[in-house]
Amino acid sequence: METASEKSESLALKPDRPVGIIGYGAYVPRYRLPATQVARLWSGEGEGDLPVKEKSVAGLDEDVATMSIEAARNALSRAGISPSALRAVWVGSESHPYAVKPTSTIVAEAIGATPYIQAGDWEFACKAGTEALVAAIGLVGSGMGRYALAIGMDIAQGQPGDALEYTAASGGAAYVIGPADESLAVIEATFSYVTDTPDFWRRAHQVYPSHGQRFTGEPAYFKHISNAAQTLMESLGTKPADYRYAVFHQPNTRFPQMVGKRLGFSDEQIKPGLLSPVIGNTYAGAALIGLSAVLDVASPGDCILVTSYGSGAGSDAMHICVTSAIEERRSRAPLTRDYIARRSEIDYATYARYRGKIRMK
Amino acid sequence: MEVPRYWRLQKQRYALVGEICPHCQVKIFPPRDVCPECGGEAKQPFSFSGKGTVFSFTTMYDAPKGFEMNTPYTVALVKLEEGPVVTAQLTDLGEQPVEIGMPVEMVTRRIREDEEDKGIIVYGYKFRPVMAGTH
């Protein structure tokens, strides 16, 4: 019989050919809605115990396609490859602009990657982005294609007055995956942990998602992230001290801090990739933009543990180590913090207009 | 906008793909296959950098059909680094006042939607103030 440690050793997903991140690019829209604006309207409270400081809000002319295009252009600038060298463009989101018509074809056309590509949209609540990334690792790691583009991007929906309205935000990041020897960070292994857990869903034709209130914590977020991260570390024989940084899916400020602490990570390891306090929860973009913020500051040799979470439910954990190529490529595109610093505060009325909460007919 | 027309204009609208004249090297936008400078045939595609400056601008309060939901918005004549002047909306201005000579960069955005929530979404170029940290 297999022992527990033998089992976990075989569980890590590793490609036949080593792969890595060739280029990455973030995108955060300009507008910010302070959590106090939501509290003032719906709970009458002020500065009390709010889940984030503020969230990013997409403008009137933005959607997952336009935001993905900008992140993809940034990723390609860093990668320094021709868009026509890509063999796949995959966009993970739960707010694709069309119900039927791929976001990925629009993105691929705009960046000049068509027509010799795979294109498709991925859906797995907040882990659609890392799901696309793992698929890209598979495509490149099997030798089917040299480069693939994976994007996690969302304009998250939260019902007015719901707890999610404080945090449901806009943003994400794009990654060009390619051979490890060309990469700015090598992806050593991934591990995914998935169960059928009804913590959060949105039925067809519904504008806003529903969620299982307190059920979204322990049996959902904490269980899946802990199992994914723990098993990956066991199978690789690593421990929290081996990582300079850790990034967890960030639906609010507290959850990633708590799960990090439980797994044995310190605040210093988590802080550089914890963006939810200032941009909110970018859903399928959240873990990936946390990673882009870390890559903005990481040094060659640093290892990063990234663990996403998507409701429904599952987590993808990844072990990533930064190479010396990071130094030169980092400055080829705007940093994550450049987007965060580009900030215009809006009030609830402007937010309601920008996000289509005012129906004219 | 008719779907076939939108589809035909996609390349130039999504990413400012124009032409370069093989005879006199002039950069052409929008693409028109005949060089406006030397009259020679010019069919070679050229991707513009998207960098430019505001040549002139105005603010729209009374918008044409399809753009009503975006008022007020600013339309500018943008002089591209490579020469041509294009008409486009400015976006992501926030509180930033627009000035003649202001450096701007191209972004791809939603331009309009047809038939409310049923028709195609038209994407195309707009310009925004150059972001800090852009190299």
Tab-separated table of N, CA, C and O in Angstrom, chain A residues 145-216:
chain	number	residue	atom	x	y	z
A	145	GLY	N	3.308	23.403	-27.860
A	145	GLY	CA	3.542	24.772	-28.315
A	145	GLY	C	4.627	25.405	-27.489
A	145	GLY	O	4.866	24.995	-26.346
A	146	ARG	N	5.312	26.407	-28.058
A	146	ARG	CA	6.425	27.021	-27.332
A	146	ARG	C	5.941	28.066	-26.320
A	146	ARG	O	6.465	28.159	-25.223
A	147	TYR	N	4.937	28.868	-26.732
A	147	TYR	CA	4.447	29.922	-25.839
A	147	TYR	C	2.920	29.886	-25.753
A	147	TYR	O	2.248	29.630	-26.747
A	148	ALA	N	2.406	30.186	-24.567
A	148	ALA	CA	0.957	30.295	-24.383
A	148	ALA	C	0.680	31.466	-23.447
A	148	ALA	O	1.471	31.760	-22.543
A	149	LEU	N	-0.456	32.130	-23.700
A	149	LEU	CA	-0.841	33.278	-22.876
A	149	LEU	C	-2.037	32.894	-22.018
A	149	LEU	O	-3.054	32.441	-22.539
A	150	ALA	N	-1.900	33.060	-20.698
A	150	ALA	CA	-3.008	32.775	-19.774
A	150	ALA	C	-3.332	34.039	-18.988
A	150	ALA	O	-2.437	34.707	-18.474
A	151	ILE	N	-4.621	34.341	-18.915
A	151	ILE	CA	-5.057	35.589	-18.279
A	151	ILE	C	-6.128	35.284	-17.224
A	151	ILE	O	-6.998	34.445	-17.445
A	152	GLY	N	-6.045	35.961	-16.083
A	152	GLY	CA	-7.127	35.935	-15.091
A	152	GLY	C	-7.598	37.367	-14.922
A	152	GLY	O	-6.807	38.240	-14.559
A	153	MET	N	-8.867	37.632	-15.236
A	153	MET	CA	-9.337	39.030	-15.233
A	153	MET	C	-10.813	39.061	-14.872
A	153	MET	O	-11.563	38.190	-15.311
A	154	ASP	N	-11.218	40.015	-14.094
A	154	ASP	CA	-12.633	40.088	-13.746
A	154	ASP	C	-13.097	41.517	-13.494
A	154	ASP	O	-12.320	42.366	-13.062
A	155	ILE	N	-14.381	41.731	-13.810
A	155	ILE	CA	-15.113	42.879	-13.280
A	155	ILE	C	-16.151	42.234	-12.380
A	155	ILE	O	-17.198	41.796	-12.830
A	156	ALA	N	-15.794	42.114	-11.109
A	156	ALA	CA	-16.591	41.284	-10.204
A	156	ALA	C	-17.927	41.940	-9.883
A	156	ALA	O	-18.022	43.156	-9.762
A	157	GLN	N	-18.943	41.084	-9.753
A	157	GLN	CA	-20.272	41.584	-9.436
A	157	GLN	C	-20.597	41.308	-7.972
A	157	GLN	O	-20.328	40.229	-7.469
A	158	GLY	N	-21.182	42.282	-7.322
A	158	GLY	CA	-21.696	42.087	-5.971
A	158	GLY	C	-23.026	42.804	-5.902
A	158	GLY	O	-23.164	43.926	-6.387
A	159	GLN	N	-24.014	42.135	-5.339
A	159	GLN	CA	-25.349	42.744	-5.284
A	159	GLN	C	-25.325	43.988	-4.393
A	159	GLN	O	-24.710	43.965	-3.329
A	160	PRO	N	-25.989	45.065	-4.811
A	160	PRO	CA	-26.023	46.249	-3.946
A	160	PRO	C	-26.504	45.889	-2.536
A	160	PRO	O	-27.517	45.216	-2.375
A	161	GLY	N	-25.713	46.312	-1.554
A	161	GLY	CA	-26.073	46.059	-0.170
A	161	GLY	C	-25.520	44.762	0.378
A	161	GLY	O	-25.467	44.551	1.588
A	162	ASP	N	-25.087	43.845	-0.499
A	162	ASP	CA	-24.539	42.567	-0.062
A	162	ASP	C	-23.115	42.761	0.470
A	162	ASP	O	-22.430	43.716	0.103
A	163	ALA	N	-22.696	41.814	1.311
A	163	ALA	CA	-21.334	41.879	1.862
A	163	ALA	C	-20.291	41.944	0.744
A	163	ALA	O	-19.247	42.573	0.890
A	164	LEU	N	-20.590	41.297	-0.383
A	164	LEU	CA	-19.620	41.270	-1.493
A	164	LEU	C	-19.439	42.633	-2.152
A	164	LEU	O	-18.469	42.872	-2.855
A	165	GLU	N	-20.388	43.542	-1.955
A	165	GLU	CA	-20.276	44.819	-2.645
A	165	GLU	C	-19.085	45.648	-2.155
A	165	GLU	O	-18.538	46.466	-2.887
A	166	TYR	N	-18.678	45.413	-0.927
A	166	TYR	CA	-17.505	46.127	-0.402
A	166	TYR	C	-16.236	45.752	-1.168
A	166	TYR	O	-15.328	46.541	-1.311
A	167	THR	N	-16.199	44.497	-1.638
A	167	THR	CA	-14.931	43.967	-2.141
A	167	THR	C	-14.916	43.669	-3.641
A	167	THR	O	-13.842	43.651	-4.236
A	168	ALA	N	-16.072	43.384	-4.264
A	168	ALA	CA	-16.104	42.919	-5.669
A	168	ALA	C	-15.478	43.963	-6.584
A	168	ALA	O	-16.046	45.026	-6.809
A	169	ALA	N	-14.304	43.658	-7.142
A	169	ALA	CA	-13.476	44.673	-7.791
A	169	ALA	C	-13.086	44.279	-9.208
A	169	ALA	O	-13.447	43.211	-9.698
A	170	SER	N	-12.328	45.151	-9.870
A	170	SER	CA	-11.943	44.949	-11.262
A	170	SER	C	-10.421	44.938	-11.413
A	170	SER	O	-9.749	45.828	-10.903
A	171	GLY	N	-9.926	43.940	-12.148
A	171	GLY	CA	-8.488	43.884	-12.409
A	171	GLY	C	-8.035	42.465	-12.667
A	171	GLY	O	-8.854	41.539	-12.705
A	172	GLY	N	-6.729	42.300	-12.848
A	172	GLY	CA	-6.184	40.968	-13.080
A	172	GLY	C	-4.798	41.038	-13.693
A	172	GLY	O	-4.167	42.103	-13.696
A	173	ALA	N	-4.348	39.904	-14.226
A	173	ALA	CA	-2.998	39.854	-14.779
A	173	ALA	C	-2.908	38.800	-15.870
A	173	ALA	O	-3.720	37.876	-15.938
A	174	ALA	N	-1.893	38.980	-16.741
A	174	ALA	CA	-1.668	38.070	-17.860
A	174	ALA	C	-0.261	37.481	-17.763
A	174	ALA	O	0.666	38.163	-17.320
A	175	TYR	N	-0.123	36.235	-18.202
A	175	TYR	CA	1.165	35.543	-18.134
A	175	TYR	C	1.491	34.856	-19.449
A	175	TYR	O	0.663	34.098	-19.973
A	176	VAL	N	2.683	35.111	-19.952
A	176	VAL	CA	3.177	34.358	-21.100
A	176	VAL	C	4.011	33.204	-20.549
A	176	VAL	O	4.993	33.420	-19.826
A	177	ILE	N	3.568	31.995	-20.838
A	177	ILE	CA	4.273	30.794	-20.386
A	177	ILE	C	5.134	30.273	-21.537
A	177	ILE	O	4.703	30.288	-22.694
A	178	GLY	N	6.339	29.836	-21.212
A	178	GLY	CA	7.248	29.328	-22.232
A	178	GLY	C	8.313	28.435	-21.604
A	178	GLY	O	8.209	28.077	-20.430
A	179	PRO	N	9.353	28.079	-22.391
A	179	PRO	CA	10.389	27.187	-21.869
A	179	PRO	C	11.106	27.793	-20.660
A	179	PRO	O	11.347	29.000	-20.620
A	180	ALA	N	11.464	26.942	-19.685
A	180	ALA	CA	12.069	27.416	-18.440
A	180	ALA	C	13.351	28.201	-18.685
A	180	ALA	O	13.632	29.177	-17.989
A	181	ASP	N	14.132	27.784	-19.697
A	181	ASP	CA	15.425	28.455	-19.871
A	181	ASP	C	15.298	29.864	-20.450
A	181	ASP	O	16.273	30.595	-20.531
A	182	GLU	N	14.074	30.249	-20.848
A	182	GLU	CA	13.860	31.631	-21.301
A	182	GLU	C	13.100	32.442	-20.257
A	182	GLU	O	12.738	33.590	-20.497
A	183	SER	N	12.827	31.835	-19.106
A	183	SER	CA	11.826	32.423	-18.216
A	183	SER	C	12.418	33.364	-17.175
A	183	SER	O	13.578	33.271	-16.808
A	184	LEU	N	11.576	34.270	-16.680
A	184	LEU	CA	11.950	35.141	-15.572
A	184	LEU	C	11.589	34.496	-14.250
A	184	LEU	O	11.995	34.952	-13.182
A	185	ALA	N	10.780	33.434	-14.303
A	185	ALA	CA	10.471	32.641	-13.110
A	185	ALA	C	10.075	31.240	-13.578
A	185	ALA	O	9.236	31.101	-14.467
A	186	VAL	N	10.696	30.237	-12.979
A	186	VAL	CA	10.416	28.852	-13.360
A	186	VAL	C	9.259	28.333	-12.512
A	186	VAL	O	9.220	28.538	-11.305
A	187	ILE	N	8.281	27.692	-13.190
A	187	ILE	CA	7.178	27.071	-12.447
A	187	ILE	C	7.552	25.604	-12.246
A	187	ILE	O	7.470	24.798	-13.178
A	188	GLU	N	7.990	25.278	-11.032
A	188	GLU	CA	8.524	23.939	-10.773
A	188	GLU	C	7.428	22.881	-10.755
A	188	GLU	O	7.612	21.780	-11.264
A	189	ALA	N	6.306	23.210	-10.125
A	189	ALA	CA	5.232	22.222	-10.005
A	189	ALA	C	3.931	22.907	-9.608
A	189	ALA	O	3.943	24.025	-9.086
A	190	THR	N	2.812	22.246	-9.875
A	190	THR	CA	1.516	22.746	-9.411
A	190	THR	C	0.769	21.596	-8.752
A	190	THR	O	1.119	20.423	-8.925
A	191	PHE	N	-0.257	21.946	-7.999
A	191	PHE	CA	-1.115	20.915	-7.423
A	191	PHE	C	-2.505	21.506	-7.250
A	191	PHE	O	-2.654	22.657	-6.828
A	192	SER	N	-3.515	20.737	-7.618
A	192	SER	CA	-4.886	21.235	-7.511
A	192	SER	C	-5.715	20.353	-6.594
A	192	SER	O	-5.538	19.134	-6.548
A	193	TYR	N	-6.609	20.985	-5.869
A	193	TYR	CA	-7.470	20.293	-4.915
A	193	TYR	C	-8.902	20.779	-5.156
A	193	TYR	O	-9.184	21.971	-5.026
A	194	VAL	N	-9.770	19.844	-5.538
A	194	VAL	CA	-11.117	20.228	-5.978
A	194	VAL	C	-12.184	19.337	-5.357
A	194	VAL	O	-12.016	18.117	-5.296
A	195	THR	N	-13.272	19.930	-4.883
A	195	THR	CA	-14.444	19.165	-4.432
A	195	THR	C	-15.702	19.916	-4.897
A	195	THR	O	-15.616	21.083	-5.279
A	196	ASP	N	-16.843	19.259	-4.820
A	196	ASP	CA	-18.110	19.944	-5.114
A	196	ASP	C	-18.596	20.602	-3.822
A	196	ASP	O	-19.134	19.931	-2.951
A	197	THR	N	-18.355	21.883	-3.722
A	197	THR	CA	-18.729	22.625	-2.508
A	197	THR	C	-19.597	23.813	-2.889
A	197	THR	O	-19.145	24.712	-3.597
A	198	PRO	N	-20.854	23.819	-2.469
A	198	PRO	CA	-21.775	24.893	-2.888
A	198	PRO	C	-21.660	26.150	-2.023
A	198	PRO	O	-22.560	26.480	-1.274
A	199	ASP	N	-20.562	26.876	-2.156
A	199	ASP	CA	-20.373	28.058	-1.297
A	199	ASP	C	-20.771	29.364	-1.978
A	199	ASP	O	-21.034	30.361	-1.323
A	200	PHE	N	-20.797	29.363	-3.340
A	200	PHE	CA	-21.014	30.613	-4.081
A	200	PHE	C	-21.357	30.225	-5.504
A	200	PHE	O	-20.711	29.349	-6.072
A	201	TRP	N	-22.365	30.841	-6.084
A	201	TRP	CA	-22.771	30.475	-7.443
A	201	TRP	C	-23.539	31.634	-8.067
A	201	TRP	O	-23.992	32.541	-7.375
A	202	ARG	N	-23.666	31.562	-9.384
A	202	ARG	CA	-24.552	32.491	-10.103
A	202	ARG	C	-25.254	31.704	-11.184
A	202	ARG	O	-24.595	31.122	-12.045
A	203	ARG	N	-26.569	31.659	-11.137
A	203	ARG	CA	-27.351	30.924	-12.129
A	203	ARG	C	-27.424	31.733	-13.415
A	203	ARG	O	-27.209	32.939	-13.412
A	204	ALA	N	-27.758	31.040	-14.517
A	204	ALA	CA	-27.890	31.705	-15.815
A	204	ALA	C	-28.900	32.847	-15.711
A	204	ALA	O	-29.889	32.743	-14.993
A	205	HIS	N	-28.631	33.930	-16.425
A	205	HIS	CA	-29.489	35.122	-16.507
A	205	HIS	C	-29.523	35.947	-15.220
A	205	HIS	O	-30.222	36.956	-15.160
A	206	GLN	N	-28.808	35.503	-14.174
A	206	GLN	CA	-28.762	36.301	-12.958
A	206	GLN	C	-27.616	37.300	-13.067
A	206	GLN	O	-26.548	36.968	-13.569
A	207	VAL	N	-27.852	38.500	-12.594
A	207	VAL	CA	-26.815	39.527	-12.669
A	207	VAL	C	-25.820	39.372	-11.517
A	207	VAL	O	-24.626	39.570	-11.675
A	208	TYR	N	-26.338	38.999	-10.344
A	208	TYR	CA	-25.490	38.937	-9.165
A	208	TYR	C	-25.391	37.514	-8.615
A	208	TYR	O	-26.339	36.739	-8.703
A	209	PRO	N	-24.244	37.190	-8.024
A	209	PRO	CA	-24.075	35.851	-7.461
A	209	PRO	C	-24.787	35.693	-6.115
A	209	PRO	O	-25.121	36.677	-5.456
A	210	SER	N	-24.997	34.436	-5.719
A	210	SER	CA	-25.517	34.107	-4.393
A	210	SER	C	-24.416	33.385	-3.647
A	210	SER	O	-23.552	32.759	-4.258
A	211	HIS	N	-24.442	33.472	-2.325
A	211	HIS	CA	-23.412	32.763	-1.569
A	211	HIS	C	-23.960	32.195	-0.276
A	211	HIS	O	-24.996	32.628	0.220
A	212	GLY	N	-23.224	31.219	0.230
A	212	GLY	CA	-23.685	30.477	1.398
A	212	GLY	C	-23.282	31.105	2.717
A	212	GLY	O	-22.971	30.399	3.668
A	213	GLN	N	-23.256	32.425	2.766
A	213	GLN	CA	-22.940	33.172	3.987
A	213	GLN	C	-21.706	32.613	4.689
A	213	GLN	O	-20.657	32.545	4.096
A	214	ARG	N	-21.842	32.165	5.949
A	214	ARG	CA	-20.654	31.728	6.696
A	214	ARG	C	-20.033	30.458	6.127
A	214	ARG	O	-18.914	30.115	6.429
A	215	PHE	N	-20.785	29.761	5.294
A	215	PHE	CA	-20.297	28.532	4.663
A	215	PHE	C	-19.100	28.818	3.750
A	215	PHE	O	-18.344	27.927	3.406
A	216	THR	N	-18.914	30.079	3.381
A	216	THR	CA	-17.828	30.419	2.459
A	216	THR	C	-16.448	30.368	3.122
A	216	THR	O	-15.444	30.434	2.438
